[in-house]
Coordinates of C-alpha atoms in Angstrom, one line a residue:
M96 CA 6.1 25.8 23.8
K97 CA 4.4 23.0 21.7
K98 CA 1.7 24.0 19.3
P99 CA -1.6 22.2 19.9
I100 CA -3.0 20.4 16.8
A101 CA -6.4 18.6 16.4
I102 CA -6.2 15.1 15.0
L103 CA -9.6 13.5 14.1
G104 CA -9.9 9.8 14.6
T105 CA -8.3 7.3 17.0
N106 CA -8.0 4.0 15.2
E107 CA -4.8 2.2 14.1
Y108 CA -4.8 3.9 10.7
Q109 CA -4.8 7.4 12.4
N110 CA -2.2 6.4 14.9
P111 CA 0.9 6.9 12.6
L112 CA -0.3 10.5 12.1
I113 CA -0.6 11.0 15.8
I114 CA 3.0 9.7 16.3
R115 CA 4.3 11.8 13.4
A116 CA 2.8 15.0 14.7
K117 CA 4.4 14.3 18.1
E118 CA 7.7 13.7 16.4
L119 CA 7.4 17.1 14.7
G120 CA 6.9 18.8 18.1
Y121 CA 3.1 19.3 18.1
E122 CA 0.9 18.8 21.2
T123 CA -1.6 16.3 19.9
H124 CA -5.3 16.6 20.8
V125 CA -7.1 13.6 19.4
F126 CA -10.9 13.4 19.0
G127 CA -13.2 10.5 18.6
W128 CA -15.7 8.2 20.3
K129 CA -14.2 6.2 23.2
T130 CA -13.8 2.7 22.0
G131 CA -10.4 1.7 23.5
A132 CA -8.6 2.5 20.2
I133 CA -4.9 3.0 20.3
G134 CA -5.0 6.7 19.6
E135 CA -6.7 7.3 22.9
T136 CA -3.5 6.4 24.6
T137 CA -0.8 7.6 22.2
A138 CA -2.3 11.1 22.1
D139 CA -1.0 13.8 24.4
F140 CA -4.6 14.7 25.1
Y141 CA -7.6 12.5 24.2
H142 CA -11.1 14.0 23.9
D143 CA -14.2 11.7 24.0
I144 CA -16.2 13.8 21.4
D145 CA -18.2 12.7 18.4
I146 CA -16.2 14.3 15.5
M147 CA -19.5 14.8 13.7
D148 CA -20.8 17.1 16.5
Y149 CA -19.2 20.1 14.9
E150 CA -20.1 22.7 17.5
R151 CA -18.9 20.7 20.5
L152 CA -15.8 19.8 18.5
W153 CA -15.1 23.4 17.7
K154 CA -15.7 24.6 21.2
K155 CA -13.0 22.2 22.5
C156 CA -10.6 23.3 19.8
Q157 CA -11.1 26.9 20.8
E158 CA -10.4 26.0 24.5
V159 CA -7.1 24.4 23.7
R160 CA -6.2 27.0 21.1
I161 CA -5.3 24.6 18.3
C162 CA -3.1 25.9 15.5
G163 CA -4.6 23.5 12.9
A164 CA -6.4 20.2 12.2
T165 CA -5.6 17.1 10.3
T166 CA -6.7 13.5 9.6
I167 CA -5.9 10.7 7.1
A168 CA -7.7 7.9 5.3
S169 CA -11.2 8.8 6.5
E170 CA -13.9 10.5 4.4
L171 CA -16.0 11.0 7.6
A172 CA -13.2 12.8 9.5
M173 CA -12.3 14.8 6.4
H174 CA -15.6 16.7 6.7
S175 CA -14.9 17.6 10.3
M176 CA -11.4 18.6 9.5
N177 CA -12.6 21.0 6.7
Y178 CA -15.1 22.5 9.1
I179 CA -12.4 23.3 11.7
L180 CA -10.0 24.7 9.1
R181 CA -12.7 27.0 7.7
R182 CA -13.4 28.3 11.2
L183 CA -9.6 28.9 11.7
N184 CA -9.4 30.7 8.3
I185 CA -6.8 28.1 7.1
P186 CA -7.0 27.5 3.3
V187 CA -9.0 24.4 2.5
N188 CA -10.9 22.8 -0.4
S189 CA -14.3 24.4 -1.1
L190 CA -17.5 22.9 0.2
N191 CA -18.4 22.2 -3.5
T192 CA -15.2 20.2 -3.9
E193 CA -16.0 18.4 -0.6
I194 CA -19.4 17.4 -1.9
L195 CA -18.2 16.3 -5.3
S196 CA -15.4 14.1 -3.9
T197 CA -17.7 12.2 -1.5
N198 CA -20.6 11.6 -3.9
K199 CA -19.7 9.1 -6.6
Y200 CA -22.5 10.2 -8.9
L201 CA -21.7 13.9 -8.8
M202 CA -18.0 13.0 -9.2
R203 CA -18.8 10.9 -12.3
C204 CA -20.8 13.8 -13.8
A205 CA -17.9 16.3 -13.1
M206 CA -15.4 14.0 -14.8
R207 CA -17.7 13.4 -17.8
D208 CA -18.3 17.1 -18.2
A209 CA -14.6 17.7 -18.1
G210 CA -14.1 15.1 -20.9
I211 CA -12.1 12.7 -18.7
S212 CA -12.5 9.1 -19.8
G213 CA -14.4 6.9 -17.3
P214 CA -17.1 4.2 -17.2
R215 CA -20.6 5.0 -18.5
F216 CA -23.0 5.2 -15.6
I217 CA -26.6 5.9 -14.4
L218 CA -28.1 6.8 -11.1
V219 CA -30.8 4.7 -9.5
D220 CA -32.9 6.7 -7.1
D221 CA -36.0 4.7 -6.6
D222 CA -37.3 1.7 -8.6
F223 CA -35.1 -0.1 -11.2
C224 CA -36.3 -1.4 -14.5
T225 CA -34.3 -3.1 -17.2
E226 CA -35.1 -0.4 -19.7
M227 CA -32.7 1.8 -17.7
I228 CA -29.7 -0.3 -18.8
K229 CA -30.8 -1.3 -22.3
D230 CA -27.8 0.5 -23.9
F231 CA -25.3 -1.0 -21.4
T232 CA -23.2 -4.1 -22.1
L233 CA -22.7 -6.7 -19.3
P234 CA -20.9 -7.1 -17.0
L235 CA -21.8 -4.1 -14.8
I236 CA -20.8 -2.7 -11.4
V237 CA -23.4 -1.7 -8.8
K238 CA -22.2 0.5 -5.9
P239 CA -23.6 3.0 -3.3
I240 CA -22.9 6.6 -4.2
D241 CA -21.6 7.5 -0.7
L242 CA -19.1 4.8 0.6
S243 CA -15.5 3.7 0.3
S244 CA -13.5 0.5 1.2
S245 CA -15.4 -1.7 -1.3
R246 CA -18.5 -1.6 0.9
G247 CA -21.7 -2.4 -1.0
V248 CA -19.9 -3.0 -4.4
M249 CA -21.0 -5.9 -6.6
K250 CA -20.2 -7.0 -10.1
I251 CA -23.0 -8.6 -12.0
E252 CA -22.9 -10.8 -15.1
S253 CA -26.6 -11.1 -15.8
S254 CA -29.5 -8.6 -15.6
N255 CA -31.2 -11.2 -13.4
E256 CA -28.7 -10.3 -10.6
M257 CA -29.5 -6.6 -10.8
V258 CA -32.3 -6.3 -8.2
H259 CA -30.2 -8.2 -5.6
A260 CA -27.1 -6.1 -6.4
I261 CA -29.1 -2.9 -5.9
Q262 CA -30.6 -4.1 -2.7
Y263 CA -27.2 -5.1 -1.5
A264 CA -25.7 -1.7 -2.3
R265 CA -28.6 0.2 -0.7
S266 CA -28.2 -1.8 2.5
W267 CA -24.8 -0.2 2.9
S268 CA -25.7 3.3 1.9
D269 CA -26.9 6.1 4.1
E270 CA -28.5 7.9 1.1
K271 CA -30.0 4.7 -0.4
R272 CA -28.9 5.8 -3.8
V273 CA -27.0 3.6 -6.2
I274 CA -24.8 3.9 -9.3
I275 CA -24.8 1.4 -12.1
E276 CA -21.7 1.6 -14.3
E277 CA -20.0 -0.3 -17.0
F278 CA -17.2 -2.6 -15.9
I279 CA -13.8 -1.5 -17.1
D280 CA -11.4 -4.4 -17.7
G281 CA -7.8 -3.5 -16.8
D282 CA -5.2 -3.4 -14.0
E283 CA -6.1 -1.2 -11.1
Y284 CA -3.9 1.6 -9.8
S285 CA -4.0 4.7 -7.6
G286 CA -1.9 7.8 -7.9
E287 CA -0.9 9.2 -4.4
S288 CA -0.8 12.9 -4.7
I289 CA -0.8 16.2 -2.8
T290 CA -1.7 19.7 -3.8
Y291 CA -1.2 23.1 -2.3
N292 CA -2.7 26.3 -3.6
G293 CA -3.8 24.4 -6.7
E294 CA -0.3 23.1 -7.6
H295 CA -0.5 19.3 -7.9
H296 CA 2.3 16.8 -7.3
L297 CA 2.0 13.1 -8.1
L298 CA 4.3 11.3 -5.6
V299 CA 3.9 7.7 -6.6
V300 CA 1.6 5.3 -8.5
T301 CA 0.3 2.2 -6.6
K302 CA -0.5 -1.1 -8.2
K303 CA -3.6 -2.6 -6.5
Q304 CA -4.6 -6.2 -6.0
T305 CA -8.2 -7.2 -5.2
T306 CA -10.3 -10.2 -4.6
G307 CA -11.8 -9.7 -8.0
A308 CA -15.5 -10.2 -8.7
P309 CA -18.0 -9.8 -7.3
H310 CA -16.9 -7.4 -4.5
F311 CA -13.3 -6.3 -5.3
V312 CA -12.0 -6.1 -1.8
E313 CA -8.4 -4.8 -1.7
R314 CA -5.9 -7.6 -0.8
G315 CA -2.6 -5.8 -1.4
H316 CA -0.8 -2.7 -2.8
L317 CA 2.7 -2.3 -4.3
Q318 CA 4.7 0.9 -4.7
P319 CA 6.1 2.0 -7.0
A320 CA 4.1 0.4 -9.8
T321 CA 6.2 -0.8 -12.7
L322 CA 5.2 1.6 -15.5
S323 CA 7.1 3.3 -18.3
E324 CA 8.0 7.0 -18.1
E325 CA 5.6 7.6 -21.1
M326 CA 2.7 6.0 -19.2
L327 CA 3.6 7.9 -16.0
G328 CA 3.4 11.1 -18.0
K329 CA 0.0 10.2 -19.4
I330 CA -1.2 9.4 -15.8
R331 CA 0.0 12.7 -14.5
I332 CA -1.8 14.7 -17.2
T333 CA -5.0 12.7 -16.7
L334 CA -5.0 13.0 -12.9
F335 CA -4.2 16.7 -12.8
R336 CA -7.1 17.4 -15.2
A337 CA -9.4 15.3 -12.9
F338 CA -8.2 17.3 -9.8
D339 CA -8.9 20.5 -11.5
A340 CA -12.4 19.3 -12.6
L341 CA -13.3 18.8 -8.9
G342 CA -11.6 22.1 -7.9
I343 CA -9.1 20.4 -5.6
K344 CA -6.6 22.9 -4.3
Y345 CA -5.3 21.6 -0.9
G346 CA -4.3 18.4 0.8
A347 CA -3.7 14.8 0.0
I348 CA -5.5 13.2 -3.0
H349 CA -6.1 9.5 -3.6
P350 CA -7.3 9.0 -7.2
E351 CA -8.1 5.5 -8.5
F352 CA -8.0 4.4 -12.2
R353 CA -7.5 1.5 -14.5
I354 CA -5.2 1.0 -17.4
T355 CA -6.8 -1.1 -20.2
K356 CA -4.9 -3.6 -22.3
N357 CA -4.8 -0.9 -25.0
G358 CA -3.0 1.5 -22.7
E359 CA -6.0 3.7 -22.1
I360 CA -6.3 5.4 -18.7
R361 CA -9.9 5.2 -17.4
F362 CA -10.6 7.3 -14.4
M363 CA -12.6 5.6 -11.6
E364 CA -12.8 7.7 -8.3
I365 CA -11.0 10.4 -6.3
A366 CA -10.8 10.9 -2.6
T367 CA -9.5 14.2 -1.1
R368 CA -7.5 12.4 1.5
M369 CA -4.6 9.9 1.8
G370 CA -5.2 6.4 0.5
G371 CA -6.3 4.3 3.4
D372 CA -5.1 0.8 4.5
C373 CA -1.6 2.2 5.2
I374 CA -1.1 3.4 1.6
G375 CA -0.5 7.0 2.5
S376 CA 0.9 6.6 6.1
D377 CA 3.4 3.9 5.4
L378 CA 3.9 2.9 1.8
V379 CA 4.4 6.4 0.3
P380 CA 7.1 7.4 2.8
I381 CA 8.9 4.1 2.2
S382 CA 8.7 4.2 -1.6
T383 CA 9.3 7.9 -2.2
G384 CA 11.4 9.1 0.8
Y385 CA 8.9 11.9 1.3
D386 CA 7.4 12.8 4.6
Y387 CA 3.8 12.5 3.4
M388 CA 2.2 12.8 6.8
G389 CA 4.4 15.8 7.5
M390 CA 3.1 17.4 4.4
V391 CA -0.5 16.8 5.4
I392 CA 0.2 18.2 8.9
S393 CA 1.8 21.3 7.4
I394 CA -1.2 22.0 5.1
G395 CA -3.6 21.4 8.0
C396 CA -1.7 24.2 9.8
G397 CA -1.8 26.6 6.8
Q398 CA 1.8 26.0 5.7
A399 CA 3.2 24.9 2.4
P400 CA 4.4 21.2 2.3
D401 CA 8.1 20.4 2.3
F402 CA 9.2 18.1 -0.6
T403 CA 12.7 17.3 0.8
Q404 CA 13.4 13.6 0.7
T405 CA 14.1 12.4 4.2
S406 CA 15.1 8.7 3.4
K407 CA 16.2 6.5 0.5
P408 CA 13.2 5.2 -1.5
K409 CA 12.6 1.4 -1.3
K410 CA 10.1 -1.0 -2.8
A411 CA 7.1 -1.0 -0.5
E412 CA 4.2 -3.5 -0.3
I413 CA 1.3 -4.2 2.0
R414 CA -0.5 -7.5 2.0
Y415 CA -3.8 -8.1 3.8
I416 CA -4.5 -11.5 5.4
L417 CA -7.7 -12.9 3.9
D418 CA -7.0 -16.6 3.9
E419 CA -4.5 -19.3 5.0
T420 CA -2.2 -18.7 2.0
D421 CA -1.7 -15.1 3.2
L422 CA -1.1 -16.2 6.7
I423 CA 1.5 -18.8 5.6
E424 CA 3.4 -16.2 3.6
F425 CA 3.4 -13.8 6.6
E426 CA 4.8 -16.5 8.9
R427 CA 7.4 -17.4 6.2
I428 CA 8.6 -13.8 6.0
K429 CA 8.8 -13.5 9.8
R430 CA 11.0 -16.6 9.9
D431 CA 13.1 -16.3 6.7
E432 CA 13.2 -12.6 5.9
P433 CA 12.6 -10.6 9.1
E434 CA 14.8 -7.8 7.8
I435 CA 12.2 -6.8 5.2
L436 CA 9.2 -6.8 7.6
Y437 CA 8.5 -3.2 8.2
R438 CA 5.4 -3.4 10.3
Y439 CA 2.4 -5.6 10.8
S440 CA -1.0 -5.5 12.6
G441 CA -2.4 -7.8 15.2
I442 CA -3.6 -10.9 13.4
M443 CA -7.1 -12.1 14.0
E444 CA -8.6 -15.4 13.0
V445 CA -8.7 -15.9 9.3
P446 CA -12.3 -15.5 8.1
N447 CA -14.1 -18.7 7.1
K448 CA -16.7 -16.8 5.1
P449 CA -16.6 -14.7 2.0
V450 CA -14.8 -11.4 2.4
L451 CA -17.3 -8.6 1.5
K452 CA -15.5 -5.5 2.7
S453 CA -12.1 -4.4 4.0
A454 CA -13.1 -4.8 7.7
D455 CA -13.5 -8.6 7.1
R456 CA -9.7 -9.0 6.7
A457 CA -7.7 -10.7 9.4
G458 CA -4.8 -8.3 9.4
Y459 CA -1.9 -7.0 7.3
F460 CA 1.9 -6.9 7.0
I461 CA 4.1 -4.4 5.2
T462 CA 7.5 -5.1 3.6
A463 CA 10.2 -2.7 2.5
K464 CA 13.2 -3.8 0.4

């Protein structure tokens, strides 16, 4: 008899998790608002329930006798998942860790107190005055304390831009609170990781490409990043210290950092979930051979992850379609190198306006070689 598992979220980024759970023999019960998303049809059972309605969600989970709960690439769904796991008495990160990992200001404070190198920062609760940044050197980054996917982020080169940048960040934020931090110059990376009972594993390092200033929307990711063994060792030590500073003990982890021209690792942010935008669901399995989604499913059912390699690692890359150049490259690969085209999304019309957030992109394609 198949074991029922709760999967939170129905969109295309959750769909690979639904499919993997079914492949592993679980009966998938998928929860989320009814929007016509793909997960509503790929699930064994779809439940039209707001995942933030915890009591209604838990009642249905009890009815179907779920054995565990999981989600990927969503901070919002991560809260609901943790709630269910606590009700099931399945080991999960503490509520304090959950708070620290979803509040950029508190996260910054925890990293600073642990002696981990990162940008200088201040919190803007109410009114801003230039005296607050008198000791900072331009350029600066302004961002909401409570969002991901580059939403509300802006780089400013002049103090005259500050008021607009704060208003822009607040317009995206539920909490209406903003961080101002120094801009760290250097290449951007993330370190896709997993931990169980406080034992951390760095699976692979991702090289990130963005649109750059002012909004830094992600336009592509490459795994594995080309780094020396010495640098990988430094990254591992830095990230594991950061994980411990937040008290992370269970599940997937997506830390972001920069490496300066001097080879210094500067911590940026941590999410206690897989990297979104297909990083965790697609790129990690391709580039490492590990069943990353299988690991997350196991932890969500109270079981230790399996680190057996199930396939030969390959170079994995995702590229998001933001402009005509990206679209032309996608069509070229479809025509000339179809064997390396691993997966691609439906392609919408290329935006004819500035890309301000990840949702503005027209689609993506993934290659493996």
